[in-house]
Amino acid sequence: YLSILKKYYELEIQLLIRLYEKSADVRLLERAWQTHEKIRARSLLENLIESGLNLSEFAPEDFFATEQVLLEAVAAAELKRTEAERAKNPALQKAAEADLNKKLDEYQILQENVRQKNPQFSAINQPKDFSLTEAQDLLDDETAILEFALGEQQSYVFVIRKNAFKLAKLPAKDALGEDVRAFYMALTDRDAKTDDTITESSKVLSRKILAPVAADLKDIKQLVVIADGALQLIPFSALTLAPEAGYEPLAAAIEIVNAPSFSSLVFQGENKARRQKSSEKLLAVFADPIFQEDDERFSIEKSARPKTATIKDNSDNLAQVLRDFGLERLARLPFSGVEARAIGKFAPERTVLALGADASRQKFLRGDFNSYRILHFATHGFLDQQNPELSGLVLSLYDEKRNSQNGFLRVIDLYSLHLNTDLVVLSACQTALGKEIDGEGIVGLTRGFMYAGASGVVSSLWKVEDRATAELMKIFYRKMLVENQTPASALRAAQNELRKIPRFKNPRFWSGFTLNGEWR
């Protein structure tokens, strides 16, 4: 609904900025920023406020059981849709699509009925408008916020510092989109022989979106980026403040955190401050799942294993689902296991490792993982652009007895969770991507874990390289768990160490992961 109204908000912002330019009244500029905040990640903000309410206090007795039944029904309906698409039968496809949409509607109606019967939810419809002073009070002298507002004729970027508030004009949305696409294509071109295309496209984009505010950022150590439109697809760590000089990425000196909106950032920080920390439950790792029935980790020889109808009937379907979601290979990700064991060594007494068949959807959803400070997933990710709530992670598709099972941990599964988690690390491909909705931003896995209560999420912007990711994560966790650095500081340090290794100096190896959420 808000995406339909977005053009009216954009008009209001343009009018306020024109009035500000004529009068120099900074209050008009502040109102323009507040107006932009009203259409930034509104549904996420409402869910973050809602997460502070205890659903079990007022939900019907059978609510949670019904919710789980509907979630499984959604998963089954999605699998039938895939089978219909493979059969290339239009009638079956239409029926399967209708059934899936029906199950999704039933799930949403179940949730909404609970909300309507509880008066506490009425306050969620009117989230607080934050003032500029409140935003500045959260910053120190070395931190800045860049909030982008892309428009059809004119784009803007708000710069918020502890003692300053400025606005810079940028090119229109479509003009910036061309440079963003060029930069993203260069970063994801695995066949490129040199880094020149990346550095040059980085400089072109940096001249347009960072050069106008470079003077306001020269002395900072932390940068909070609230991107808009196509800018949500790029790693700001690989841009530069000095495009006319030799290429030096922002990551060389600045910690970078991304956020859907300033308002959501504030609520994530407040939720984090309210949590009671457990000294024992530090890190839970799900990695190196089993994707194929002939995986080498099954102890019995394939010829001697008992065959079951479940395996025969479902294994092809599981493979087809993966291919439909853009995962061409079902092979094991060996470095994800190496990665998991390496990071587990930094705090072995406080780490739970779920590897192989143990890295299952059932174990995560039914286990006691809500209170772990850090959740780490090292596996494949998949996207569903049509229904972003069906995007997710691929966990083990087979149990320890080689029986096939539902291994798809989808965004919709996360909505029913209440995580008491500081950080979720999605060490998988394209986990920062999803469906872009005007005003709301990118809806996908990262947003799903924020819905569930995670203060911060580390996720990837493209199909990251297995070996480079394992090395990056090892450094990242050493910095956090041994040297006690914040996630933002640890990620920057890991990126800089990795880019000093000759084989990984190309930004496509070290800049693919971004941190979203609370930065302090």
Protein backbone atom coordinates (compact mmCIF):
# COMPACT_ATOMS: atom_id res chain seq x y z
CA TYR A 1 0.00 0.00 0.00
CA LEU A 2 2.74 2.44 0.93
CA SER A 3 4.56 1.70 -2.34
CA ILE A 4 1.47 3.00 -4.16
CA LEU A 5 1.65 6.24 -2.16
CA LYS A 6 5.41 6.63 -2.48
CA LYS A 7 5.21 9.17 -5.32
CA TYR A 8 3.21 11.54 -3.11
CA TYR A 9 5.79 11.33 -0.35
CA GLU A 10 8.50 11.99 -2.94
CA LEU A 11 6.63 15.09 -4.09
CA GLU A 12 6.42 16.34 -0.52
CA ILE A 13 10.16 15.79 -0.07
CA GLN A 14 10.93 17.72 -3.27
CA LEU A 15 8.72 20.64 -2.20
CA LEU A 16 10.26 20.80 1.27
CA ILE A 17 13.77 20.80 -0.20
CA ARG A 18 12.87 23.58 -2.66
CA LEU A 19 11.50 25.66 0.21
CA TYR A 20 14.66 24.95 2.21
CA GLU A 21 16.85 26.11 -0.69
CA LYS A 22 14.93 29.40 -0.80
CA SER A 23 14.76 30.04 2.94
CA ALA A 24 17.78 28.14 4.38
CA ASP A 25 15.44 27.04 7.20
CA VAL A 26 16.99 23.79 8.40
CA ARG A 27 13.65 22.78 9.93
CA LEU A 28 12.30 22.26 6.41
CA LEU A 29 15.24 19.98 5.62
CA GLU A 30 14.57 18.03 8.80
CA ARG A 31 10.92 17.60 7.77
CA ALA A 32 12.06 16.32 4.36
CA TRP A 33 14.21 13.70 6.10
CA GLN A 34 11.37 12.72 8.45
CA THR A 35 9.03 12.37 5.46
CA HIS A 36 11.52 10.04 3.77
CA GLU A 37 11.72 7.98 6.95
CA LYS A 38 7.93 7.49 6.91
CA ILE A 39 8.16 5.38 3.76
CA ARG A 40 11.35 3.51 4.61
CA ALA A 41 10.88 -0.14 5.68
CA ARG A 42 7.54 0.59 7.34
CA SER A 43 6.40 -3.04 7.64
CA LEU A 44 9.80 -4.01 9.08
CA LEU A 45 9.46 -1.24 11.65
CA GLU A 46 6.00 -2.44 12.65
CA ASN A 47 7.29 -5.98 13.05
CA LEU A 48 10.20 -4.81 15.19
CA ILE A 49 7.78 -2.99 17.48
CA GLU A 50 5.52 -6.04 17.49
CA SER A 51 8.44 -8.29 18.47
CA GLY A 52 8.41 -6.69 21.91
CA LEU A 53 4.96 -8.16 22.56
CA ASN A 54 4.56 -11.69 23.90
CA LEU A 55 2.25 -13.43 21.45
CA SER A 56 1.72 -16.39 23.77
CA GLU A 57 -0.07 -14.14 26.30
CA PHE A 58 -3.08 -13.50 24.10
CA ALA A 59 -2.96 -15.96 21.16
CA PRO A 60 -5.59 -18.75 21.12
CA GLU A 61 -4.54 -22.03 22.66
CA ASP A 62 -4.25 -23.81 19.32
CA PHE A 63 -2.55 -20.89 17.50
CA PHE A 64 1.01 -22.22 17.45
CA ALA A 65 -0.01 -25.72 16.40
CA THR A 66 -2.15 -24.28 13.60
CA GLU A 67 0.71 -22.02 12.54
CA GLN A 68 3.10 -24.98 12.19
CA VAL A 69 0.54 -26.96 10.17
CA LEU A 70 0.11 -24.03 7.78
CA LEU A 71 3.87 -23.57 7.38
CA GLU A 72 4.25 -27.21 6.39
CA ALA A 73 1.29 -26.86 4.03
CA VAL A 74 2.98 -23.88 2.36
CA ALA A 75 6.16 -25.93 1.88
CA ALA A 76 4.17 -28.82 0.34
CA ALA A 77 2.23 -26.48 -1.96
CA GLU A 78 5.45 -24.86 -3.14
CA LEU A 79 6.87 -28.29 -4.02
CA LYS A 80 3.72 -29.13 -6.03
CA ARG A 81 4.11 -25.88 -7.94
CA THR A 82 7.64 -26.91 -8.89
CA GLU A 83 6.44 -30.32 -10.07
CA ALA A 84 3.73 -28.68 -12.21
CA GLU A 85 6.28 -26.34 -13.79
CA ARG A 86 8.55 -29.26 -14.62
CA ALA A 87 5.63 -31.13 -16.21
CA LYS A 88 4.95 -28.03 -18.37
CA ASN A 89 1.23 -28.47 -17.85
CA PRO A 90 -0.48 -25.03 -17.82
CA ALA A 91 -3.60 -26.33 -16.08
CA LEU A 92 -1.59 -27.98 -13.31
CA GLN A 93 0.61 -24.90 -12.97
CA LYS A 94 -2.40 -22.63 -12.56
CA ALA A 95 -3.98 -24.93 -9.98
CA ALA A 96 -0.72 -25.30 -8.05
CA GLU A 97 -0.13 -21.54 -8.05
CA ALA A 98 -3.66 -20.95 -6.77
CA ASP A 99 -3.19 -23.54 -4.01
CA LEU A 100 0.09 -21.98 -2.92
CA ASN A 101 -1.43 -18.49 -2.79
CA LYS A 102 -4.37 -19.87 -0.81
CA LYS A 103 -2.04 -21.39 1.80
CA LEU A 104 -0.05 -18.15 2.04
CA ASP A 105 -3.29 -16.19 2.51
CA GLU A 106 -4.46 -18.59 5.23
CA TYR A 107 -1.19 -18.10 7.08
CA GLN A 108 -1.42 -14.29 6.86
CA ILE A 109 -5.09 -14.31 7.96
CA LEU A 110 -4.16 -16.43 10.99
CA GLN A 111 -1.56 -13.86 12.00
CA GLU A 112 -3.84 -10.90 11.38
CA ASN A 113 -6.72 -12.35 13.41
CA VAL A 114 -4.46 -12.48 16.46
CA ARG A 115 -3.38 -8.89 15.94
CA GLN A 116 -6.94 -7.58 15.60
CA LYS A 117 -8.03 -9.22 18.85
CA ASN A 118 -5.23 -7.58 20.86
CA PRO A 119 -5.42 -3.85 21.66
CA GLN A 120 -1.65 -3.67 22.18
CA PHE A 121 -1.20 -3.81 18.41
CA SER A 122 -3.07 -0.54 17.82
CA ALA A 123 -0.01 1.49 18.79
CA ILE A 124 1.99 -0.23 16.04
CA ASN A 125 0.03 1.62 13.35
CA GLN A 126 1.59 4.93 14.43
CA PRO A 127 5.35 4.45 14.91
CA LYS A 128 7.21 7.35 16.45
CA ASP A 129 8.74 10.04 14.23
CA PHE A 130 12.34 10.58 15.28
CA SER A 131 13.72 14.09 15.38
CA LEU A 132 17.08 15.11 13.98
CA THR A 133 18.33 15.81 17.50
CA GLU A 134 17.44 12.26 18.60
CA ALA A 135 19.37 10.87 15.62
CA GLN A 136 22.41 13.01 16.34
CA ASP A 137 22.40 12.00 20.02
CA LEU A 138 23.06 8.40 18.93
CA LEU A 139 26.20 9.36 17.00
CA ASP A 140 29.72 10.08 18.13
CA ASP A 141 32.17 12.43 16.43
CA GLU A 142 33.53 9.65 14.20
CA THR A 143 30.23 8.28 12.87
CA ALA A 144 28.07 9.50 9.99
CA ILE A 145 24.75 8.44 8.47
CA LEU A 146 24.17 8.59 4.72
CA GLU A 147 20.50 8.25 3.83
CA PHE A 148 19.72 8.11 0.10
CA ALA A 149 16.42 9.11 -1.51
CA LEU A 150 16.31 8.26 -5.22
CA GLY A 151 13.76 10.07 -7.39
CA GLU A 152 12.60 10.09 -11.00
CA GLN A 153 13.96 13.58 -11.75
CA GLN A 154 16.28 14.23 -8.82
CA SER A 155 17.92 12.13 -6.13
CA TYR A 156 19.24 13.26 -2.76
CA VAL A 157 21.47 12.09 0.06
CA PHE A 158 21.05 13.29 3.65
CA VAL A 159 24.28 13.47 5.68
CA ILE A 160 23.82 13.30 9.45
CA ARG A 161 26.75 13.96 11.78
CA LYS A 162 26.70 14.63 15.51
CA ASN A 163 26.93 18.38 14.97
CA ALA A 164 25.95 18.75 11.32
CA PHE A 165 23.10 18.03 8.93
CA LYS A 166 23.47 18.50 5.19
CA LEU A 167 21.87 17.60 1.89
CA ALA A 168 23.49 16.87 -1.48
CA LYS A 169 21.79 16.49 -4.85
CA LEU A 170 22.47 13.39 -6.93
CA PRO A 171 21.52 12.30 -10.47
CA ALA A 172 18.09 10.81 -11.15
CA LYS A 173 17.32 7.21 -10.26
CA ASP A 174 17.65 5.79 -13.80
CA ALA A 175 20.99 7.51 -14.43
CA LEU A 176 22.43 6.09 -11.22
CA GLY A 177 20.95 2.69 -12.01
CA GLU A 178 23.11 2.34 -15.12
CA ASP A 179 26.31 2.92 -13.13
CA VAL A 180 25.16 0.62 -10.35
CA ARG A 181 24.51 -2.18 -12.84
CA ALA A 182 27.94 -1.69 -14.43
CA PHE A 183 29.61 -1.87 -11.02
CA TYR A 184 27.63 -4.94 -9.96
CA MET A 185 28.31 -6.75 -13.25
CA ALA A 186 32.02 -6.07 -12.90
CA LEU A 187 32.03 -7.41 -9.34
CA THR A 188 30.25 -10.61 -10.32
CA ASP A 189 32.16 -11.33 -13.56
CA ARG A 190 34.20 -14.38 -12.61
CA ASP A 191 35.82 -14.53 -16.05
CA ALA A 192 37.42 -11.08 -15.77
CA LYS A 193 41.22 -11.23 -16.11
CA THR A 194 42.04 -8.04 -14.17
CA ASP A 195 40.58 -5.77 -11.49
CA ASP A 196 40.58 -2.74 -13.79
CA THR A 197 36.90 -2.91 -14.71
CA ILE A 198 35.91 -3.07 -11.05
CA THR A 199 38.11 -0.18 -9.97
CA GLU A 200 37.03 2.01 -12.87
CA SER A 201 33.31 1.33 -12.39
CA SER A 202 33.78 1.94 -8.67
CA LYS A 203 35.30 5.34 -9.38
CA VAL A 204 32.51 6.28 -11.80
CA LEU A 205 29.80 5.49 -9.25
CA SER A 206 31.76 7.02 -6.37
CA ARG A 207 32.04 10.34 -8.24
CA LYS A 208 28.26 10.49 -8.47
CA ILE A 209 27.14 9.38 -5.00
CA LEU A 210 30.11 9.95 -2.65
CA ALA A 211 32.13 12.82 -4.14
CA PRO A 212 29.36 15.37 -3.36
CA VAL A 213 29.65 14.49 0.37
CA ALA A 214 33.31 13.45 0.57
CA ALA A 215 34.29 16.53 2.59
CA ASP A 216 31.70 15.58 5.23
CA LEU A 217 33.10 12.03 5.56
CA LYS A 218 36.87 12.53 5.53
CA ASP A 219 37.36 12.18 9.31
CA ILE A 220 34.93 9.36 10.10
CA LYS A 221 35.60 5.79 11.22
CA GLN A 222 32.02 4.47 10.98
CA LEU A 223 29.48 4.93 8.21
CA VAL A 224 25.83 3.90 8.42
CA VAL A 225 24.38 3.57 4.91
CA ILE A 226 20.61 3.69 4.38
CA ALA A 227 20.52 2.91 0.68
CA ASP A 228 17.61 3.20 -1.73
CA GLY A 229 16.67 1.52 -5.00
CA ALA A 230 19.53 -0.07 -6.92
CA LEU A 231 22.08 1.20 -4.37
CA GLN A 232 20.93 -1.61 -2.07
CA LEU A 233 22.68 -4.09 -4.40
CA ILE A 234 26.24 -2.80 -4.08
CA PRO A 235 28.94 -3.06 -1.40
CA PHE A 236 29.86 0.45 -0.28
CA SER A 237 33.08 -1.06 1.12
CA ALA A 238 34.37 -1.30 -2.48
CA LEU A 239 33.60 2.35 -3.34
CA THR A 240 36.12 5.13 -2.77
CA LEU A 241 36.16 8.67 -1.38
CA ALA A 242 39.03 9.68 -3.65
CA PRO A 243 38.12 8.53 -7.18
CA GLU A 244 40.67 10.87 -8.79
CA ALA A 245 43.55 9.29 -6.87
CA GLY A 246 44.74 5.69 -6.82
CA TYR A 247 42.02 3.23 -5.87
CA GLU A 248 41.61 2.89 -2.10
CA PRO A 249 38.32 1.30 -1.02
CA LEU A 250 36.24 2.67 1.82
CA ALA A 251 36.91 -0.54 3.75
CA ALA A 252 40.55 0.49 4.13
CA ALA A 253 39.66 3.00 6.85
CA ILE A 254 35.90 2.96 7.50
CA GLU A 255 33.54 0.47 9.14
CA ILE A 256 30.33 0.22 7.10
CA VAL A 257 26.90 -0.83 8.33
CA ASN A 258 23.73 -0.97 6.22
CA ALA A 259 20.21 -0.36 7.48
CA PRO A 260 16.72 -0.35 5.90
CA SER A 261 15.88 2.88 7.76
CA PHE A 262 17.05 4.95 10.69
CA SER A 263 13.86 4.17 12.63
CA SER A 264 14.35 0.40 12.32
CA LEU A 265 17.96 0.84 13.40
CA VAL A 266 16.85 2.54 16.60
CA PHE A 267 14.38 -0.21 17.46
CA GLN A 268 16.95 -2.93 16.79
CA GLY A 269 19.31 -1.19 19.20
CA GLU A 270 16.60 -0.92 21.84
CA ASN A 271 15.68 -4.59 21.48
CA LYS A 272 19.33 -5.55 21.82
CA ALA A 273 19.72 -3.45 24.99
CA ARG A 274 16.68 -5.17 26.60
CA ARG A 275 18.01 -8.66 26.12
CA GLN A 276 19.43 -10.76 28.90
CA LYS A 277 22.72 -12.23 27.78
CA SER A 278 23.61 -15.86 28.33
CA SER A 279 27.23 -16.48 29.21
CA GLU A 280 27.01 -20.05 27.90
CA LYS A 281 25.06 -19.83 24.65
CA LEU A 282 27.46 -17.99 22.37
CA LEU A 283 27.55 -19.56 18.90
CA ALA A 284 25.48 -22.11 16.98
CA VAL A 285 26.75 -23.19 13.55
CA PHE A 286 24.78 -25.00 10.83
CA ALA A 287 27.11 -25.98 8.01
CA ASP A 288 28.07 -28.50 5.32
CA PRO A 289 24.58 -30.08 4.94
CA ILE A 290 23.91 -33.19 2.89
CA PHE A 291 22.33 -32.46 -0.50
CA GLN A 292 22.55 -35.86 -2.23
CA GLU A 293 21.64 -39.41 -1.27
CA ASP A 294 25.04 -40.71 -2.41
CA ASP A 295 26.97 -38.27 -0.22
CA GLU A 296 30.31 -39.78 0.81
CA ARG A 297 29.55 -39.20 4.49
CA PHE A 298 26.94 -41.95 4.62
CA SER A 299 28.80 -44.81 6.26
CA ILE A 300 27.13 -47.72 4.39
CA GLU A 301 27.93 -48.38 0.75
CA LYS A 302 25.19 -47.20 -1.59
CA SER A 303 24.59 -50.71 -3.00
CA ALA A 304 24.03 -52.10 0.50
CA ARG A 305 21.71 -49.34 1.72
CA PRO A 306 17.99 -50.09 1.91
CA LYS A 307 15.99 -48.19 -0.67
CA THR A 308 12.82 -46.43 0.39
CA ALA A 309 9.97 -45.04 -1.67
CA THR A 310 10.53 -41.67 -0.05
CA ILE A 311 14.00 -41.35 -1.55
CA LYS A 312 12.95 -42.53 -4.98
CA ASP A 313 9.93 -40.27 -5.13
CA ASN A 314 11.46 -37.11 -3.70
CA SER A 315 15.13 -36.93 -4.64
CA ASP A 316 14.47 -35.76 -8.20
CA ASN A 317 11.97 -33.21 -6.93
CA LEU A 318 14.46 -31.78 -4.47
CA ALA A 319 17.07 -31.45 -7.17
CA GLN A 320 14.56 -29.77 -9.47
CA VAL A 321 13.58 -27.26 -6.77
CA LEU A 322 17.21 -26.28 -6.36
CA ARG A 323 17.67 -25.84 -10.09
CA ASP A 324 14.53 -23.74 -10.29
CA PHE A 325 15.96 -21.44 -7.65
CA GLY A 326 19.17 -20.96 -9.60
CA LEU A 327 21.34 -23.53 -7.87
CA GLU A 328 22.96 -25.41 -10.71
CA ARG A 329 25.01 -27.80 -8.60
CA LEU A 330 23.89 -29.93 -5.70
CA ALA A 331 27.43 -30.86 -4.78
CA ARG A 332 28.70 -30.65 -1.25
CA LEU A 333 30.31 -27.36 -0.16
CA PRO A 334 33.44 -28.79 1.47
CA PHE A 335 34.87 -25.47 2.63
CA SER A 336 31.71 -24.73 4.59
CA GLY A 337 32.66 -27.57 6.93
CA VAL A 338 36.23 -26.29 7.13
CA GLU A 339 34.84 -22.85 7.87
CA ALA A 340 32.55 -24.16 10.63
CA ARG A 341 35.27 -26.12 12.43
CA ALA A 342 37.69 -23.20 12.19
CA ILE A 343 35.34 -20.68 13.79
CA GLY A 344 34.20 -23.23 16.38
CA LYS A 345 37.75 -23.44 17.72
CA PHE A 346 37.68 -19.82 18.91
CA ALA A 347 35.18 -20.69 21.67
CA PRO A 348 34.81 -24.49 21.71
CA GLU A 349 33.09 -24.72 25.10
CA ARG A 350 30.38 -22.25 24.08
CA THR A 351 29.84 -23.39 20.48
CA VAL A 352 27.37 -25.92 19.06
CA LEU A 353 28.27 -27.38 15.66
CA ALA A 354 25.51 -28.93 13.54
CA LEU A 355 27.20 -30.51 10.51
CA GLY A 356 26.13 -32.90 7.76
CA ALA A 357 22.75 -34.53 8.36
CA ASP A 358 22.62 -32.75 11.72
CA ALA A 359 22.44 -29.38 9.93
CA SER A 360 18.72 -29.78 9.34
CA ARG A 361 15.69 -27.54 9.20
CA GLN A 362 13.99 -29.60 11.89
CA LYS A 363 16.90 -29.26 14.28
CA PHE A 364 16.98 -25.49 13.91
CA LEU A 365 13.23 -24.88 14.17
CA ARG A 366 12.64 -27.37 17.00
CA GLY A 367 15.90 -26.89 18.86
CA ASP A 368 16.75 -24.38 21.58
CA PHE A 369 18.64 -21.88 19.44
CA ASN A 370 16.67 -18.71 20.14
CA SER A 371 19.02 -17.55 22.88
CA TYR A 372 22.37 -17.98 21.13
CA ARG A 373 24.15 -14.66 20.66
CA ILE A 374 25.39 -15.67 17.19
CA LEU A 375 23.78 -17.97 14.62
CA HIS A 376 25.93 -19.00 11.65
CA PHE A 377 24.69 -20.74 8.49
CA ALA A 378 27.17 -21.97 5.87
CA THR A 379 25.27 -23.48 2.96
CA HIS A 380 23.40 -22.62 -0.25
CA GLY A 381 20.84 -19.84 -0.42
CA PHE A 382 17.99 -19.53 -2.93
CA LEU A 383 15.73 -16.72 -4.14
CA ASP A 384 12.06 -16.60 -5.08
CA GLN A 385 11.44 -13.25 -6.74
CA GLN A 386 7.70 -13.82 -7.09
CA ASN A 387 7.11 -14.76 -3.45
CA PRO A 388 10.09 -13.48 -1.42
CA GLU A 389 8.76 -15.17 1.73
CA LEU A 390 9.59 -18.49 0.03
CA SER A 391 13.28 -17.59 -0.39
CA GLY A 392 15.61 -19.28 2.05
CA LEU A 393 18.54 -21.51 2.91
CA VAL A 394 19.12 -25.14 1.91
CA LEU A 395 19.85 -27.29 4.95
CA SER A 396 20.27 -31.05 4.93
CA LEU A 397 17.96 -32.77 2.43
CA TYR A 398 18.60 -36.19 3.99
CA ASP A 399 18.70 -37.46 7.57
CA GLU A 400 21.38 -39.69 9.04
CA LYS A 401 19.51 -42.79 7.73
CA ARG A 402 19.50 -41.42 4.17
CA ASN A 403 15.77 -40.68 4.20
CA SER A 404 14.88 -37.53 2.26
CA GLN A 405 13.42 -34.62 4.23
CA ASN A 406 12.36 -31.02 3.84
CA GLY A 407 15.59 -29.05 4.04
CA PHE A 408 14.37 -25.66 2.87
CA LEU A 409 14.44 -23.09 5.66
CA ARG A 410 12.29 -20.34 4.16
CA VAL A 411 11.73 -16.74 5.19
CA ILE A 412 8.17 -17.61 6.16
CA ASP A 413 9.55 -20.11 8.69
CA LEU A 414 11.40 -17.27 10.40
CA TYR A 415 8.27 -15.19 11.03
CA SER A 416 7.20 -17.44 13.90
CA LEU A 417 10.59 -17.30 15.64
CA HIS A 418 11.58 -14.94 18.46
CA LEU A 419 15.34 -14.74 18.39
CA ASN A 420 17.34 -13.35 21.29
CA THR A 421 20.28 -13.02 18.91
CA ASP A 422 22.82 -10.27 18.40
CA LEU A 423 24.08 -11.49 15.03
CA VAL A 424 23.05 -13.90 12.27
CA VAL A 425 25.73 -14.74 9.71
CA LEU A 426 24.46 -16.09 6.38
CA SER A 427 27.57 -17.53 4.79
CA ALA A 428 25.75 -18.49 1.61
CA CYS A 429 25.16 -17.11 -1.87
CA GLN A 430 22.99 -14.03 -2.53
CA THR A 431 21.49 -13.97 0.97
CA ALA A 432 21.33 -10.14 0.94
CA LEU A 433 19.14 -10.16 -2.16
CA GLY A 434 15.39 -10.54 -2.55
CA LYS A 435 12.41 -8.74 -4.01
CA GLU A 436 12.65 -4.96 -4.00
CA ILE A 437 9.45 -3.22 -2.93
CA ASP A 438 9.26 0.57 -3.29
CA GLY A 439 9.81 2.18 0.09
CA GLU A 440 10.03 -1.15 1.93
CA GLY A 441 13.39 -2.10 0.43
CA ILE A 442 14.66 -5.60 -0.31
CA VAL A 443 12.49 -8.33 1.19
CA GLY A 444 14.35 -11.61 1.59
CA LEU A 445 16.42 -13.64 4.05
CA THR A 446 18.14 -10.68 5.70
CA ARG A 447 14.80 -9.02 6.39
CA GLY A 448 13.37 -12.35 7.59
CA PHE A 449 15.98 -12.71 10.33
CA MET A 450 15.43 -9.07 11.31
CA TYR A 451 11.71 -9.84 11.61
CA ALA A 452 12.63 -12.75 13.88
CA GLY A 453 14.56 -10.45 16.21
CA ALA A 454 18.22 -10.50 15.13
CA SER A 455 19.99 -7.21 15.86
CA GLY A 456 22.36 -7.63 12.93
CA VAL A 457 22.70 -9.83 9.86
CA VAL A 458 25.79 -10.50 7.76
CA SER A 459 24.76 -11.59 4.26
CA SER A 460 26.08 -11.78 0.70
CA LEU A 461 25.29 -9.75 -2.43
CA TRP A 462 26.30 -12.37 -5.02
CA LYS A 463 27.47 -15.96 -5.48
CA VAL A 464 30.50 -15.83 -3.24
CA GLU A 465 33.52 -18.06 -3.77
CA ASP A 466 33.67 -21.00 -1.32
CA ARG A 467 37.36 -20.86 -0.38
CA ALA A 468 37.50 -17.06 -0.04
CA THR A 469 34.38 -17.10 2.13
CA ALA A 470 35.89 -19.71 4.46
CA GLU A 471 39.02 -17.60 4.90
CA LEU A 472 37.03 -14.39 5.41
CA MET A 473 34.81 -15.98 8.06
CA LYS A 474 37.77 -17.42 9.94
CA ILE A 475 39.32 -13.96 10.24
CA PHE A 476 35.95 -12.35 11.02
CA TYR A 477 35.29 -14.65 13.98
CA ARG A 478 38.84 -14.38 15.29
CA LYS A 479 38.43 -10.63 15.39
CA MET A 480 35.06 -10.89 17.17
CA LEU A 481 35.60 -13.76 19.60
CA VAL A 482 39.30 -13.47 20.39
CA GLU A 483 40.02 -9.77 19.92
CA ASN A 484 36.54 -8.63 21.10
CA GLN A 485 35.86 -6.37 18.13
CA THR A 486 32.35 -5.33 17.14
CA PRO A 487 30.86 -7.10 14.08
CA ALA A 488 31.36 -3.97 11.95
CA SER A 489 34.98 -3.59 13.00
CA ALA A 490 35.64 -7.32 12.60
CA LEU A 491 34.15 -7.43 9.10
CA ARG A 492 36.25 -4.47 7.95
CA ALA A 493 39.39 -6.04 9.42
CA ALA A 494 38.62 -9.38 7.75
CA GLN A 495 38.04 -7.72 4.39
CA ASN A 496 41.33 -5.86 4.62
CA GLU A 497 43.30 -8.96 5.63
CA LEU A 498 41.74 -10.98 2.82
CA ARG A 499 42.44 -8.38 0.13
CA LYS A 500 46.12 -8.43 1.09
CA ILE A 501 46.31 -12.09 0.02
CA PRO A 502 47.28 -11.95 -3.68
CA ARG A 503 44.75 -14.53 -4.90
CA PHE A 504 41.90 -12.72 -3.06
CA LYS A 505 42.79 -9.06 -3.67
CA ASN A 506 40.02 -8.64 -6.26
CA PRO A 507 36.99 -6.95 -4.58
CA ARG A 508 34.69 -9.71 -5.81
CA PHE A 509 36.35 -12.01 -3.24
CA TRP A 510 36.36 -9.75 -0.17
CA SER A 511 33.52 -7.21 -0.57
CA GLY A 512 30.53 -9.50 -1.15
CA PHE A 513 29.42 -9.64 2.49
CA THR A 514 27.66 -6.71 4.14
CA LEU A 515 26.48 -6.06 7.69
CA ASN A 516 22.88 -4.96 8.15
CA GLY A 517 21.46 -3.68 11.42
CA GLU A 518 22.57 -2.32 14.79
CA TRP A 519 26.20 -1.18 14.70
CA ARG A 520 27.12 -0.31 18.30
